[in-house]
Coordinates of C-alpha atoms and ligand atoms in Angstrom, one line a residue:
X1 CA 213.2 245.3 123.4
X2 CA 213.7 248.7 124.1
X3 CA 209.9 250.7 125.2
X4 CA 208.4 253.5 123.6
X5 CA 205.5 254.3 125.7
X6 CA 204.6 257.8 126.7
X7 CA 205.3 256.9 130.7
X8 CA 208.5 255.6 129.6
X9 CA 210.1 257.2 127.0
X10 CA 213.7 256.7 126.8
X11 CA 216.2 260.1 128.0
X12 CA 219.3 260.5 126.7
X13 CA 221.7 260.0 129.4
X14 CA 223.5 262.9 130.0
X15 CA 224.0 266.3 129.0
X16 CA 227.1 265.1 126.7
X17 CA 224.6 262.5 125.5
X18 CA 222.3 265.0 124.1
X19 CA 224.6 267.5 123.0
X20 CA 226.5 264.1 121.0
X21 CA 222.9 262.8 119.4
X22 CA 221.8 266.4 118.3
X23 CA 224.9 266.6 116.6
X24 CA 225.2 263.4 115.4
X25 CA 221.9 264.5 113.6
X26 CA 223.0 267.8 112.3
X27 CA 226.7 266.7 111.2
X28 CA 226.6 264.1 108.3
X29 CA 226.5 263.9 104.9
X30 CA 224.8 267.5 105.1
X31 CA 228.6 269.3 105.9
X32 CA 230.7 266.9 104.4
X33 CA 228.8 266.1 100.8
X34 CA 226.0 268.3 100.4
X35 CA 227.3 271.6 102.0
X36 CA 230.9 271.6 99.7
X37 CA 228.8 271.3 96.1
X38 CA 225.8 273.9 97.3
X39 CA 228.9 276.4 98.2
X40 CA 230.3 275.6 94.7
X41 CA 227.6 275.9 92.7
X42 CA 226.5 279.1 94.5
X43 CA 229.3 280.9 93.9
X44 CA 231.7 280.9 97.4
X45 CA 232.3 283.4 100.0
X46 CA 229.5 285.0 99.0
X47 CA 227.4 282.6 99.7
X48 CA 229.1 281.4 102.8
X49 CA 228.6 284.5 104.2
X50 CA 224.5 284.3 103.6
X51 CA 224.6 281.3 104.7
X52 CA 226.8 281.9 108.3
X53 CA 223.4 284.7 108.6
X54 CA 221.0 282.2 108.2
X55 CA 222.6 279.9 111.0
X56 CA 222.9 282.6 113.5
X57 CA 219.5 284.8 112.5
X58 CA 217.5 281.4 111.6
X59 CA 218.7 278.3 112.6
X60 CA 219.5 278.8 116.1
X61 CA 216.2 280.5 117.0
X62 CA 214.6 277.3 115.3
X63 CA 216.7 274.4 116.6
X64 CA 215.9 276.2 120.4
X65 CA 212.2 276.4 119.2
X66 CA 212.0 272.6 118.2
X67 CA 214.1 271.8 121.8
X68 CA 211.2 273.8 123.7
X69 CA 208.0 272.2 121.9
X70 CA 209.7 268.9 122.2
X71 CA 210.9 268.8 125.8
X72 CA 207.7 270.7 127.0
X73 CA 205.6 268.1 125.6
X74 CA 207.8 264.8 125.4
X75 CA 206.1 263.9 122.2
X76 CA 206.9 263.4 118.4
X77 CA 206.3 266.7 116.1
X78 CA 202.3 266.2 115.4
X79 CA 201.4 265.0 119.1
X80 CA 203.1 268.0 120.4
X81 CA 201.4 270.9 118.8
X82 CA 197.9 268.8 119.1
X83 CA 199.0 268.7 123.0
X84 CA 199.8 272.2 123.2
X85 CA 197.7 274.0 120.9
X86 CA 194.6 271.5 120.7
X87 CA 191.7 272.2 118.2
X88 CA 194.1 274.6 116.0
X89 CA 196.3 273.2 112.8
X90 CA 199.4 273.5 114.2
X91 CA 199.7 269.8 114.1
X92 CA 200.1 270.5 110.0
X93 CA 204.1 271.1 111.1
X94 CA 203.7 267.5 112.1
X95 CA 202.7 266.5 108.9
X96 CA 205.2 268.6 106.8
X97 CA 207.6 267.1 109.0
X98 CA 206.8 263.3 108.2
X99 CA 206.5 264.2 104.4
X100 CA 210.4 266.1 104.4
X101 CA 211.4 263.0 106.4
X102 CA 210.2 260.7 103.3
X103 CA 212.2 262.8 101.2
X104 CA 215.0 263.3 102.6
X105 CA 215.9 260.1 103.9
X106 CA 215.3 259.0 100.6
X107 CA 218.1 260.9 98.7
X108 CA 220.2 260.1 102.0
X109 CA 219.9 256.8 101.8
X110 CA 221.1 256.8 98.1
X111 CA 224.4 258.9 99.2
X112 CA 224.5 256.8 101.9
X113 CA 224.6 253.7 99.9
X114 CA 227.2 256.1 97.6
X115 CA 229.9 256.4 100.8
X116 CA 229.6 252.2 100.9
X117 CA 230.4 252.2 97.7
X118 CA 233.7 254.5 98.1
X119 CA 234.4 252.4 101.2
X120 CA 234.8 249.4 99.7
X121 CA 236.5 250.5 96.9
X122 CA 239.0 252.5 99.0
X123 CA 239.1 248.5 100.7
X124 CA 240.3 247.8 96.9
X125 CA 242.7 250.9 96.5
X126 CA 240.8 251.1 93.0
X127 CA 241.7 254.8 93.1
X128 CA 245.2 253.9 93.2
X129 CA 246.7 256.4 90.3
X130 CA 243.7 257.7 88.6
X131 CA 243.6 261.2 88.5
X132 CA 240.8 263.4 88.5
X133 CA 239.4 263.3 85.4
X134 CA 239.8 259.3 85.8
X135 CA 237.7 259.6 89.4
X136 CA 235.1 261.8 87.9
X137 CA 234.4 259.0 85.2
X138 CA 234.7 256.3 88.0
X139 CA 231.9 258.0 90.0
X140 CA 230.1 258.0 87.0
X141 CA 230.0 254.8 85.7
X142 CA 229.2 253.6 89.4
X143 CA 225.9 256.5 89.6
X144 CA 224.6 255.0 86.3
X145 CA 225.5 251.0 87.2
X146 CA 221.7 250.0 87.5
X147 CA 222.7 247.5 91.1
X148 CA 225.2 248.7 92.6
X149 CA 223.5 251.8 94.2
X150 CA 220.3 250.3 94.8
X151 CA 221.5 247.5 96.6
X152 CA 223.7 249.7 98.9
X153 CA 221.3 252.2 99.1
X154 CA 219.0 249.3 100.5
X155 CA 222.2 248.6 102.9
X156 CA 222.4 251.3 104.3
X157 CA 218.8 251.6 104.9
X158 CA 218.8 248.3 106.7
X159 CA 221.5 249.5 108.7
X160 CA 219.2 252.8 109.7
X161 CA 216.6 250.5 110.7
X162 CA 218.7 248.6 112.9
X163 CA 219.8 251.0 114.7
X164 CA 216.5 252.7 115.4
X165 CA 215.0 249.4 116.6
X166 CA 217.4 248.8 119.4
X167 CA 216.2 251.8 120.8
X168 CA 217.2 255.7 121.6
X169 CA 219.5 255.3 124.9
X170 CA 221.3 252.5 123.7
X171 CA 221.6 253.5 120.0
X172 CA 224.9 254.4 118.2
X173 CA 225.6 257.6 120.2
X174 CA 227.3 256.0 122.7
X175 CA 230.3 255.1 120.4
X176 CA 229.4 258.4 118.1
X177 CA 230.8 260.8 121.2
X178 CA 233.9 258.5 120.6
X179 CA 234.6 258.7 116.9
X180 CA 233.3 261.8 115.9
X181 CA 236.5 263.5 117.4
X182 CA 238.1 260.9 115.5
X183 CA 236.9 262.1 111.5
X184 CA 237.2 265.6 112.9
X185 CA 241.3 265.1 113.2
X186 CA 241.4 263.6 109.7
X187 CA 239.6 266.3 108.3
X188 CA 241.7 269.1 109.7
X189 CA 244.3 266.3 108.2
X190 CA 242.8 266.6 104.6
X191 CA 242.8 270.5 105.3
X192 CA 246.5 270.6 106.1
X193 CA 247.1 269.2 103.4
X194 CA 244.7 270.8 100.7
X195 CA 246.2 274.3 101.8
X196 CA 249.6 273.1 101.2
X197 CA 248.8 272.0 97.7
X198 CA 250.8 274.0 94.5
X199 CA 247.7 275.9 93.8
X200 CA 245.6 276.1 96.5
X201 CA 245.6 279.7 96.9
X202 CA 242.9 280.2 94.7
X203 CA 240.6 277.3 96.2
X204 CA 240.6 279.4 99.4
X205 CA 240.0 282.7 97.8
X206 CA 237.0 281.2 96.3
X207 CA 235.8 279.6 99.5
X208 CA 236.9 283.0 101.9
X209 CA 236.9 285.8 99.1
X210 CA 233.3 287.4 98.6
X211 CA 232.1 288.4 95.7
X212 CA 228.8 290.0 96.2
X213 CA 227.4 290.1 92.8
X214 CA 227.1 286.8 92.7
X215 CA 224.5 286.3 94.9
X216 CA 221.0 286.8 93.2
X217 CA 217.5 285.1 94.5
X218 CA 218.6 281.7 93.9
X219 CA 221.6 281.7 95.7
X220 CA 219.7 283.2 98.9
X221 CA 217.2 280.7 98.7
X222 CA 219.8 277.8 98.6
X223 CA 221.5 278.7 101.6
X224 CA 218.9 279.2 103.2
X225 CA 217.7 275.4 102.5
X226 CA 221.5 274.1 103.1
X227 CA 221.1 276.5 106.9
X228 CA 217.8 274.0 107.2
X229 CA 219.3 270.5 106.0
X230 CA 222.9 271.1 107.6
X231 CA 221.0 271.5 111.1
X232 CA 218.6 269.1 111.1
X233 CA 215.6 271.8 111.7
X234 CA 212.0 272.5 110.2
X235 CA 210.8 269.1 110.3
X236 CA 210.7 268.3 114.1
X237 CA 213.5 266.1 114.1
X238 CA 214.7 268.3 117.0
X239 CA 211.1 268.3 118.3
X240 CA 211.4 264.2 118.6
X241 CA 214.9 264.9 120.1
X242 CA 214.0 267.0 122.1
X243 CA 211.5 265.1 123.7
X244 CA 214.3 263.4 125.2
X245 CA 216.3 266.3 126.7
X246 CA 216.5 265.9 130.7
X247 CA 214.6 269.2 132.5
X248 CA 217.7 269.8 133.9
X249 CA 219.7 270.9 130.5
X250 CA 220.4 274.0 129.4
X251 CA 218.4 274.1 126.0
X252 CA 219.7 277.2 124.9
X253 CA 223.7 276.2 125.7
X254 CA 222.6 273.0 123.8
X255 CA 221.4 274.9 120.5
X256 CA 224.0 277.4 120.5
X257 CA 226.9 274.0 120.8
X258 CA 225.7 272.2 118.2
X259 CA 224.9 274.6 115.4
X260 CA 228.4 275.8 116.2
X261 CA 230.2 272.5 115.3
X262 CA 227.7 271.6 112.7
X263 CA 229.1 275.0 111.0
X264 CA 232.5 275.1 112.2
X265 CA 233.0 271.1 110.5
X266 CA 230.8 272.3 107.1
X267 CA 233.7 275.0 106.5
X268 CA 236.2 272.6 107.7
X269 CA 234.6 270.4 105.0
X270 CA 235.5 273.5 102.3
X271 CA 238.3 273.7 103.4
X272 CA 239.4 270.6 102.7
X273 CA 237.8 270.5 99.3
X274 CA 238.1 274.0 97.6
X275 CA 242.1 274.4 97.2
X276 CA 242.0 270.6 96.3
X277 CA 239.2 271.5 93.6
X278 CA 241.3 274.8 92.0
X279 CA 245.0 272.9 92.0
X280 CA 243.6 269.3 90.3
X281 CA 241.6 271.2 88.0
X282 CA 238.6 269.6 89.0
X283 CA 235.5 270.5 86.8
X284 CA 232.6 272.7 88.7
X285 CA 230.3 270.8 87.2
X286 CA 230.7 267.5 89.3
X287 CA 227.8 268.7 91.4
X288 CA 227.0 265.7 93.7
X289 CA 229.8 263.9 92.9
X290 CA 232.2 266.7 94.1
X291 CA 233.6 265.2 97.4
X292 CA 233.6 261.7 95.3
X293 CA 235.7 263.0 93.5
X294 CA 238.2 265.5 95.5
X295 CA 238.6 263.5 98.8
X296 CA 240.2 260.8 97.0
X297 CA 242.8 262.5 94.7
X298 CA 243.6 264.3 97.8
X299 CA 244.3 260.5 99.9
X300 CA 246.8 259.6 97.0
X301 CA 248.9 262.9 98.1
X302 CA 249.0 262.2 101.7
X303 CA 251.5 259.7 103.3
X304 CA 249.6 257.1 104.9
X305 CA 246.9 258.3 102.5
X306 CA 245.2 254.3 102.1
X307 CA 245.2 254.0 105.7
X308 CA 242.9 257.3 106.3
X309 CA 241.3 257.1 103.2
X310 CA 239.9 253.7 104.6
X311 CA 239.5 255.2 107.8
X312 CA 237.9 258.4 106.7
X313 CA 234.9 256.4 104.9
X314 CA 234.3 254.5 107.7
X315 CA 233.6 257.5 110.0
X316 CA 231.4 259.4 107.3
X317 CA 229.1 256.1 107.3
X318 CA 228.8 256.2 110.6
X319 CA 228.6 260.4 110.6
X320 CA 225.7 259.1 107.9
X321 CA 224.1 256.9 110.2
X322 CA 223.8 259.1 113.4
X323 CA 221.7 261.5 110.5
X324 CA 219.7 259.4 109.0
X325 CA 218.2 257.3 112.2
X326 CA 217.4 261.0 113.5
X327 CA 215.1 261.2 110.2
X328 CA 213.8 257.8 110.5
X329 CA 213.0 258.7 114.2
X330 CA 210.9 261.6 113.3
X331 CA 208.6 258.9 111.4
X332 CA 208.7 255.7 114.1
X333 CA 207.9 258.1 116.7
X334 CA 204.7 259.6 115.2
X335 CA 203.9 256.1 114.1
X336 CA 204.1 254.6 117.6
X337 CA 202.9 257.2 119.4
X338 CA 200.0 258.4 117.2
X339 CA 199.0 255.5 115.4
X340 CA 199.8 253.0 118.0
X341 CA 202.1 250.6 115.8
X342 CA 204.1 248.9 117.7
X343 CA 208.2 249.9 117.2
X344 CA 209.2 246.9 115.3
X345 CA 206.5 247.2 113.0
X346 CA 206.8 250.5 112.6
X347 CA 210.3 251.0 112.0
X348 CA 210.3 248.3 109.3
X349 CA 207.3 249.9 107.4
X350 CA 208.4 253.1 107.2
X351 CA 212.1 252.4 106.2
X352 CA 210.5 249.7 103.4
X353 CA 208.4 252.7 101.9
X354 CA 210.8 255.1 102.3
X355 CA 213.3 252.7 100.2
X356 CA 211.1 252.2 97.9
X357 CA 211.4 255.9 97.3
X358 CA 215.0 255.3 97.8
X359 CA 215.5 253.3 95.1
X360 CA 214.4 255.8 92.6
X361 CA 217.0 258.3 93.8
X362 CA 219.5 255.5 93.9
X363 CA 218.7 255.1 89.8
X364 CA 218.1 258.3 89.1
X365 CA 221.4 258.3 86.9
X366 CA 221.1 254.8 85.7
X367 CA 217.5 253.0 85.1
X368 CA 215.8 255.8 85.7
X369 CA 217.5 259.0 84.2
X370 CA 215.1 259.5 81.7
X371 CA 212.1 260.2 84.4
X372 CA 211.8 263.5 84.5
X373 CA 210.0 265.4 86.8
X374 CA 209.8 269.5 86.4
X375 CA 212.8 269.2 84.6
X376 CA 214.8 266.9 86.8
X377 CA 215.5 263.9 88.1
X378 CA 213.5 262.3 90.8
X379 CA 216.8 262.4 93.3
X380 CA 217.6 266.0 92.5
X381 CA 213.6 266.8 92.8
X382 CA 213.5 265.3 96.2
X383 CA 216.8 267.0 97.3
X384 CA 215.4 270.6 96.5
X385 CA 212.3 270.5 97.2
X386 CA 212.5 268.9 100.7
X387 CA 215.4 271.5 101.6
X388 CA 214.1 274.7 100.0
X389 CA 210.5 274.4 100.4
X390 CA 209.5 271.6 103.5
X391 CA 211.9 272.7 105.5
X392 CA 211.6 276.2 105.9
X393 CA 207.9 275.9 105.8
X394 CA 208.1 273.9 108.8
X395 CA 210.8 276.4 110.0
X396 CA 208.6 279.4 109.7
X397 CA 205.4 277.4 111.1
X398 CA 208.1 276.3 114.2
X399 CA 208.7 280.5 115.2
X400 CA 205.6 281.7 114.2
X401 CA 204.4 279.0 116.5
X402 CA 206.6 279.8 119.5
X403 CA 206.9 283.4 119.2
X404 CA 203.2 284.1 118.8
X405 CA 201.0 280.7 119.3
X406 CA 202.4 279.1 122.2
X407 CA 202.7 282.1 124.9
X408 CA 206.0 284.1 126.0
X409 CA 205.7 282.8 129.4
X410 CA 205.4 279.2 128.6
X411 CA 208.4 279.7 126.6
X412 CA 210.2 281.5 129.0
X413 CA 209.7 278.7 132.0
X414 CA 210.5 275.7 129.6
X415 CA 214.1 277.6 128.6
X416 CA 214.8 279.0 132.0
X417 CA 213.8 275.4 133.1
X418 CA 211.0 276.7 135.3
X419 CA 213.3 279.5 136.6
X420 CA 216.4 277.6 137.0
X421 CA 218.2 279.1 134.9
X422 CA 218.8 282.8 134.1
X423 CA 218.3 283.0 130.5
X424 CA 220.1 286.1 129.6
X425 CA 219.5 286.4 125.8
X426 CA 216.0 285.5 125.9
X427 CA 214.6 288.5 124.7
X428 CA 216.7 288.4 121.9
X429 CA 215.7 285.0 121.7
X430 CA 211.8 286.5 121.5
X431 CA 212.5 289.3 118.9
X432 CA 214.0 286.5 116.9
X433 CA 211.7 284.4 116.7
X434 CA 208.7 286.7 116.4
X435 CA 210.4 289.0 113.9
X436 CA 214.0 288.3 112.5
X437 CA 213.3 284.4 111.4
X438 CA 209.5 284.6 110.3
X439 CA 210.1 288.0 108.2
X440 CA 213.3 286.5 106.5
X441 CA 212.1 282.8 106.1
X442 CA 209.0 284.4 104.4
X443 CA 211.1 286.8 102.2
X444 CA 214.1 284.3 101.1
X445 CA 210.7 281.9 100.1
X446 CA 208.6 284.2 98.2
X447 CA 211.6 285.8 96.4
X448 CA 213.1 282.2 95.6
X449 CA 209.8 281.4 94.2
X450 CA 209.7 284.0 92.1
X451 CA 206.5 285.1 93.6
X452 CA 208.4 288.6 95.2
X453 CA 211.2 290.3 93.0
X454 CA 213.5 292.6 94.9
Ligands
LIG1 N1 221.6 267.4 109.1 C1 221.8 266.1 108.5 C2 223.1 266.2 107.8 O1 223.7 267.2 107.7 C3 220.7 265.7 107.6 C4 219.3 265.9 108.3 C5 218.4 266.7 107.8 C6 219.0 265.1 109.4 C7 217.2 266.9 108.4 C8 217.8 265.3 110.0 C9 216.9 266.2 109.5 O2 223.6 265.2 107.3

């Protein structure tokens, strides 16, 4: 059984290793489902292009910040800022952290359980001549069945677990590194031939074509919480990775990579979905079930479309998978480390309560529709509220932390790797971190809030 002591905490095992498990967290269901519906609901370019800021203003300062805390203290999110700030409440981050992890994996696990559901039925070629409107009732009937997304839900939640208990170094990134590439060549597939569709001028004009007054408060304060979600930062799961980073790497290259790819296959995801969405008529108001709904009209027009359809699902499962074991991490590592349960025992209690949290996402269209919280559903509750509010919190707690808590030259010997490295942009680095990313996480928030108007 793999150890999880402090003296002997697993590394990853090279610098492709790292690079391949930090964005095996960011990319997932995040780019592929949740990033395609946000853009549509928010209006398009517009809010592409707020969101592209955010990445490069925001969500690279933070994903360096969480590499730093993590791999100057080799511990999960709350042990880390009680080792390097001890007496002060910085360890609150660590909290916040295990809180969005109960959220989020939650809801993950649900659309998690959904992508089992459209692999097996892609097994049954059930989608075989329905069109749209036909798949948009399919996905329906299956969100409201009152089994079938529990018990996949709990499938794929077992599947997490299992993972995460064999340990970090021999975990799932080692094949990951190998398949990734794989569902990025059938996406630029589904691309090719989305853009070639009678119609899909339109889908790409919405997607590439800003219109500015569409974006109000709301909109803002959405992409700001897709920027969060899409690269797995504000809640320390980049703290816990990063705990795992060799001295050696190069934290900054690191960031800069994966926030990169985790963009560059999110558009590639729109891409794919938006000329497909304007030339089958597909109604905006799928919401979740957008990609449900889209990727498979799109297999029927592709030659060989069964074949990649099948192959397609696979790979997002496993895209899934290499997600949600970075959120379950976040919450075995405090558990081990802090409360001293031992890994078995700890994985298996936190993914039974967070299923159990789970499986009211999973019903929130069927059993449990009528349960209303706010206004919404329980899985739409969790969904916003983790990404708008937990995250960004943590987010701002994360700069404020390392641009004005931790110490400038503390910083600058963990990134430079005591001097190692010449590290170029870190002043800019600084001045983001201490100005750019606090200033605007605080604005997007109080504005999205209502608390500001501008
Ligand atoms: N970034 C992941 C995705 O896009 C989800 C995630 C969020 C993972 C937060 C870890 C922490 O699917």
């Amino acid at each position: 059984m793999a150890q999880f002591d402090l003296s002997n905490r697993g590394t990853f095992g090279s610098k492709f290793g790292i690079i391949a498990a930090a964005a095996g967290s960011a990319i997932g269901l995040g780019n592929i489902w949740r990033f395609p519906y946000i853009t549509g609901q928010n209006g398009g370019a517009a809010f592409l292009i707020v969101y592209l800021f955010f990445v490069f203003a925001i969500g690279i300062p933070v994903m360096l910040s969480e590499f730093v805390i993590g791999r100057a203290t080799q511990r999960n999110p709350f042990g880390a800022f009680r080792k390097l700030a001890p007496g002060k409440p910085w360890w609150l981050v660590g909290v916040l952290g295990i809180g969005a992890a109960f959220m989020i994996l939650a809801f993950y696990g649900a659309v998690g359980g959904w992508t089992i559901e459209y692999l097996i039925q892609s097994i049954g070629n059930t989608f075989k001549g329905k069109d749209a409107a036909e798949l948009q009732i399919m996905f329906n009937s299956f969100l409201s069945d009152p089994v079938r997304p529990v018990i996949w839900q709990l499938l794929f939640m077992a599947i997490t677990a299992l993972i995460v208990l064999s340990g970090v170094e021999k975990g799932i990134e080692r094949f990951a590194k190998v398949l990734m590439p794989v569902l990025l060549v059938i996406i630029i597939i589904l691309d090719i031939r989305s853009v070639t569709l009678p119609g899909a001028r339109e889908g790409l004009e919405f997607l590439f074509k800003p219109d500015f007054s569409k974006i109000n408060a709301s909109v803002i304060f959405e992409a700001l919480g897709q920027a969060f979600f899409s690269l797995s930062i504000g809640m320390g799961t980049l703290i816990t990775y990063g705990s795992y980073i060799h001295k050696k790497d190069n934290l900054a290259n690191t960031a800069v990579i994966v926030s990169l790819a985790d963009t560059f296959i999110a558009i590639l995801a729109g891409i794919a979905i938006f000329p497909a969405v304007f030339a089958f008529n597909i109604a905006p108001a799928v919401e979740e079930g957008l990609v449900f709904v889209t990727l498979p009209t799109i297999f029927q027009q592709l030659p060989g479309g069964y074949f990649f359809m099948l192959l397609f699902f696979v790979l997002l499962i496993i895209a899934a998978l290499t997600s949600s074991i970075s959120v379950l991490e976040v919450v075995v590592a405090f558990s081990v480390e802090e409360l001293k349960i031992p890994r078995k025992k700890a994985t298996l209690l936190a993914t039974a309560a967070i299923s159990v949290l789970g499986v009211m996402c999973a019903l929130s269209w069927g059993g449990l529709s009528e349960f209303k919280i706010l206004g919404t559903h329980f899985f739409g509750l969790l969904n916003s509220t983790s990404t708008k509010i937990f995250l960004p919190l943590g987010g701002l707690l994360i700069v404020l932390f390392v641009g004005w808590g931790y110490g400038k030259s503390k910083v600058k010997n963990e990134l430079s790797n005591q001097g190692d490295l010449r590290s170029r942009l870190f002043k800019l680095f600084m001045f983001l971190v201490r100005f750019i990313a606090p200033i605007a996480i605080a604005l997007v928030f109080l504005n999205g809030l209502g608390i500001l108007k501008f």
